[in-house]
Amino acid sequence: MASALARRARGSAAVLWGAARGFASVGSDIVSVAPGVSLQKARSWDEGVATKFSTTPLKDIFYGKKVVIFGLPGAYTGVCSQAHVPSYKNNIDKLKAKGIDSVICVAVNDPYVLNGWAEKLQAKDAIEFYGDFDGSFHKSLDLEIDLSAALLGHRSHSRFKML
């Protein structure tokens, strides 16, 4: 079973959004915390049509695997593009050597935006990108914030990492 070791990124997010919120705790089973939630793997529009816009249930992503999953406020964000995704990409061999089966990036974006971003970062071969197209994954883990006032809609409250 997938256990969540959630660590909230500190710093500017705490200043902008106030005090820390409760998240999935150490030892939480993500599949149980977010039952019925599915994500969409990053893909082109044509790939979406070919797969009838299929989604992937969390249980299929995590079952029998050691997975590092990290989340970001959104694709094409500055620090995420320049530092966060490249740090996982550049350390993929070290993670695999420690028994990690896959590294997954999740953001509240559609799979087509994430596909373009992953291609731009040249990270598709190292990292699997999934879109939380309706924010249900983030809502289930209490990682969602409404940034509609900033014209951003519902987003990930902060960056997060889970194992």
mmCIF file of C-alpha atoms in Angstrom:
data_model
loop_
_atom_site.group_PDB
_atom_site.id
_atom_site.type_symbol
_atom_site.label_atom_id
_atom_site.label_comp_id
_atom_site.label_asym_id
_atom_site.label_seq_id
_atom_site.Cartn_x
_atom_site.Cartn_y
_atom_site.Cartn_z
ATOM 1 C CA MET A 1 0.000 0.000 0.000
ATOM 2 C CA ALA A 2 1.088 3.504 -0.667
ATOM 3 C CA SER A 3 2.022 5.342 2.477
ATOM 4 C CA ALA A 4 2.147 9.086 2.537
ATOM 5 C CA LEU A 5 5.043 10.852 4.086
ATOM 6 C CA ALA A 6 3.847 14.363 3.502
ATOM 7 C CA ARG A 7 6.136 17.254 4.154
ATOM 8 C CA ARG A 8 4.818 20.735 3.637
ATOM 9 C CA ALA A 9 7.141 23.097 1.843
ATOM 10 C CA ARG A 10 7.760 26.096 4.067
ATOM 11 C CA GLY A 11 8.679 29.646 3.229
ATOM 12 C CA SER A 12 6.864 32.068 0.993
ATOM 13 C CA ALA A 13 3.743 29.889 0.785
ATOM 14 C CA ALA A 14 3.289 30.108 4.558
ATOM 15 C CA VAL A 15 3.636 33.877 4.406
ATOM 16 C CA LEU A 16 1.101 34.171 1.584
ATOM 17 C CA TRP A 17 -1.483 31.713 2.856
ATOM 18 C CA GLY A 18 -1.086 31.875 6.619
ATOM 19 C CA ALA A 19 -0.609 29.100 9.124
ATOM 20 C CA ALA A 20 0.042 25.507 8.180
ATOM 21 C CA ARG A 21 -2.988 23.351 7.419
ATOM 22 C CA GLY A 22 -3.526 19.705 8.223
ATOM 23 C CA PHE A 23 -2.428 17.227 5.573
ATOM 24 C CA ALA A 24 -2.280 13.474 5.158
ATOM 25 C CA SER A 25 -0.174 12.274 8.037
ATOM 26 C CA VAL A 26 2.816 9.980 8.110
ATOM 27 C CA GLY A 27 1.674 6.433 7.460
ATOM 28 C CA SER A 28 -1.557 7.446 5.725
ATOM 29 C CA ASP A 29 -2.676 5.205 2.901
ATOM 30 C CA ILE A 30 -3.266 7.627 0.021
ATOM 31 C CA VAL A 31 -5.634 5.269 -1.767
ATOM 32 C CA SER A 32 -7.813 5.052 1.379
ATOM 33 C CA VAL A 33 -7.644 8.798 2.040
ATOM 34 C CA ALA A 34 -8.642 9.576 -1.561
ATOM 35 C CA PRO A 35 -10.959 6.697 -2.549
ATOM 36 C CA GLY A 36 -12.249 6.718 -6.093
ATOM 37 C CA VAL A 37 -9.858 9.469 -7.178
ATOM 38 C CA SER A 38 -8.256 9.215 -10.609
ATOM 39 C CA LEU A 39 -5.609 11.271 -12.369
ATOM 40 C CA GLN A 40 -4.943 11.860 -16.059
ATOM 41 C CA LYS A 41 -1.513 10.971 -17.389
ATOM 42 C CA ALA A 42 0.155 13.773 -19.356
ATOM 43 C CA ARG A 43 -0.490 13.279 -23.060
ATOM 44 C CA SER A 44 -1.157 14.998 -26.338
ATOM 45 C CA TRP A 45 -4.720 15.662 -27.476
ATOM 46 C CA ASP A 46 -4.463 12.870 -30.064
ATOM 47 C CA GLU A 47 -3.339 10.423 -27.372
ATOM 48 C CA GLY A 48 -6.317 11.550 -25.285
ATOM 49 C CA VAL A 49 -8.724 10.857 -28.128
ATOM 50 C CA ALA A 50 -7.117 7.459 -28.776
ATOM 51 C CA THR A 51 -7.555 6.450 -25.109
ATOM 52 C CA LYS A 52 -11.060 7.948 -24.906
ATOM 53 C CA PHE A 53 -9.725 10.452 -22.359
ATOM 54 C CA SER A 54 -9.128 7.695 -19.831
ATOM 55 C CA THR A 55 -8.108 8.368 -16.263
ATOM 56 C CA THR A 56 -5.861 6.290 -14.009
ATOM 57 C CA PRO A 57 -7.183 5.320 -10.558
ATOM 58 C CA LEU A 58 -4.749 5.965 -7.708
ATOM 59 C CA LYS A 59 -4.736 2.268 -6.838
ATOM 60 C CA ASP A 60 -3.311 1.514 -10.302
ATOM 61 C CA ILE A 61 -0.596 4.136 -9.867
ATOM 62 C CA PHE A 62 0.519 2.893 -6.441
ATOM 63 C CA TYR A 63 -0.309 -0.816 -6.256
ATOM 64 C CA GLY A 64 2.782 -2.892 -5.502
ATOM 65 C CA LYS A 65 5.200 -0.022 -6.162
ATOM 66 C CA LYS A 66 7.413 2.369 -4.266
ATOM 67 C CA VAL A 67 6.462 5.768 -5.611
ATOM 68 C CA VAL A 68 7.743 9.257 -4.930
ATOM 69 C CA ILE A 69 4.991 11.729 -5.711
ATOM 70 C CA PHE A 70 5.437 15.470 -5.620
ATOM 71 C CA GLY A 71 2.971 18.227 -6.273
ATOM 72 C CA LEU A 72 3.224 21.787 -7.437
ATOM 73 C CA PRO A 73 0.885 24.783 -7.688
ATOM 74 C CA GLY A 74 0.870 24.444 -11.475
ATOM 75 C CA ALA A 75 2.752 23.818 -14.679
ATOM 76 C CA TYR A 76 5.056 26.526 -15.999
ATOM 77 C CA THR A 77 5.485 28.159 -12.584
ATOM 78 C CA GLY A 78 8.901 29.775 -12.244
ATOM 79 C CA VAL A 79 10.609 28.019 -9.342
ATOM 80 C CA CYS A 80 8.976 24.686 -10.199
ATOM 81 C CA SER A 81 10.300 24.878 -13.759
ATOM 82 C CA GLN A 82 13.765 26.061 -12.779
ATOM 83 C CA ALA A 83 14.414 24.046 -9.619
ATOM 84 C CA HIS A 84 11.843 21.524 -8.422
ATOM 85 C CA VAL A 85 11.233 19.363 -11.484
ATOM 86 C CA PRO A 86 14.906 19.488 -12.581
ATOM 87 C CA SER A 87 16.019 18.353 -9.105
ATOM 88 C CA TYR A 88 13.940 15.167 -9.414
ATOM 89 C CA LYS A 89 14.982 14.671 -13.029
ATOM 90 C CA ASN A 90 18.667 15.070 -12.171
ATOM 91 C CA ASN A 91 18.433 12.631 -9.241
ATOM 92 C CA ILE A 92 16.281 9.944 -10.871
ATOM 93 C CA ASP A 93 19.133 7.405 -10.943
ATOM 94 C CA LYS A 94 19.777 7.880 -7.212
ATOM 95 C CA LEU A 95 16.089 7.391 -6.445
ATOM 96 C CA LYS A 96 15.890 4.264 -8.607
ATOM 97 C CA ALA A 97 19.018 2.899 -6.885
ATOM 98 C CA LYS A 98 17.171 3.218 -3.562
ATOM 99 C CA GLY A 99 14.325 1.054 -4.867
ATOM 100 C CA ILE A 100 11.925 3.734 -6.067
ATOM 101 C CA ASP A 101 9.865 2.388 -8.977
ATOM 102 C CA SER A 102 8.565 5.702 -10.258
ATOM 103 C CA VAL A 103 8.610 9.430 -9.632
ATOM 104 C CA ILE A 104 5.358 11.255 -10.283
ATOM 105 C CA CYS A 105 4.588 14.961 -10.566
ATOM 106 C CA VAL A 106 0.971 16.031 -9.940
ATOM 107 C CA ALA A 107 -0.523 19.468 -10.527
ATOM 108 C CA VAL A 108 -4.018 20.900 -10.831
ATOM 109 C CA ASN A 109 -3.768 21.171 -14.609
ATOM 110 C CA ASP A 110 -5.149 19.328 -17.574
ATOM 111 C CA PRO A 111 -2.980 16.543 -19.001
ATOM 112 C CA TYR A 112 -2.252 18.496 -22.196
ATOM 113 C CA VAL A 113 -0.668 21.447 -20.383
ATOM 114 C CA LEU A 114 1.383 19.031 -18.278
ATOM 115 C CA ASN A 115 2.456 17.172 -21.416
ATOM 116 C CA GLY A 116 3.732 20.377 -23.021
ATOM 117 C CA TRP A 117 5.508 21.394 -19.832
ATOM 118 C CA ALA A 118 7.125 17.959 -19.393
ATOM 119 C CA GLU A 119 8.354 18.076 -22.991
ATOM 120 C CA LYS A 120 9.717 21.608 -22.525
ATOM 121 C CA LEU A 121 11.607 20.457 -19.414
ATOM 122 C CA GLN A 122 12.766 17.293 -21.227
ATOM 123 C CA ALA A 123 11.591 15.314 -18.205
ATOM 124 C CA LYS A 124 9.048 12.851 -19.655
ATOM 125 C CA ASP A 125 11.518 9.962 -19.735
ATOM 126 C CA ALA A 126 12.405 10.358 -16.047
ATOM 127 C CA ILE A 127 9.194 11.568 -14.406
ATOM 128 C CA GLU A 128 5.560 10.614 -14.929
ATOM 129 C CA PHE A 129 3.322 13.693 -15.032
ATOM 130 C CA TYR A 130 -0.335 13.471 -14.000
ATOM 131 C CA GLY A 131 -3.025 16.115 -14.138
ATOM 132 C CA ASP A 132 -5.460 16.463 -11.267
ATOM 133 C CA PHE A 133 -7.872 17.967 -13.770
ATOM 134 C CA ASP A 134 -10.706 18.585 -11.281
ATOM 135 C CA GLY A 135 -8.601 19.028 -8.130
ATOM 136 C CA SER A 136 -10.159 15.969 -6.463
ATOM 137 C CA PHE A 137 -6.791 14.487 -5.446
ATOM 138 C CA HIS A 138 -5.689 17.718 -3.800
ATOM 139 C CA LYS A 139 -9.097 18.221 -2.129
ATOM 140 C CA SER A 140 -9.032 14.682 -0.702
ATOM 141 C CA LEU A 141 -5.673 15.351 0.956
ATOM 142 C CA ASP A 142 -6.604 18.904 2.048
ATOM 143 C CA LEU A 143 -3.915 20.309 -0.235
ATOM 144 C CA GLU A 144 -6.196 22.625 -2.211
ATOM 145 C CA ILE A 145 -6.661 26.378 -1.994
ATOM 146 C CA ASP A 146 -8.972 28.715 -3.888
ATOM 147 C CA LEU A 147 -6.860 31.340 -5.649
ATOM 148 C CA SER A 148 -9.736 32.652 -7.760
ATOM 149 C CA ALA A 149 -9.114 36.163 -6.444
ATOM 150 C CA ALA A 150 -5.730 35.992 -8.211
ATOM 151 C CA LEU A 151 -7.437 34.548 -11.340
ATOM 152 C CA LEU A 152 -5.764 31.167 -10.779
ATOM 153 C CA GLY A 153 -8.786 29.121 -9.636
ATOM 154 C CA HIS A 154 -8.309 26.141 -7.350
ATOM 155 C CA ARG A 155 -4.673 25.074 -6.999
ATOM 156 C CA SER A 156 -2.396 23.024 -4.826
ATOM 157 C CA HIS A 157 -2.008 24.833 -1.508
ATOM 158 C CA SER A 158 1.719 24.366 -1.617
ATOM 159 C CA ARG A 159 4.407 22.081 -2.911
ATOM 160 C CA PHE A 160 4.385 18.642 -1.326
ATOM 161 C CA LYS A 161 6.304 15.365 -1.396
ATOM 162 C CA MET A 162 5.117 11.855 -0.491
ATOM 163 C CA LEU A 163 6.640 8.410 -0.503
#
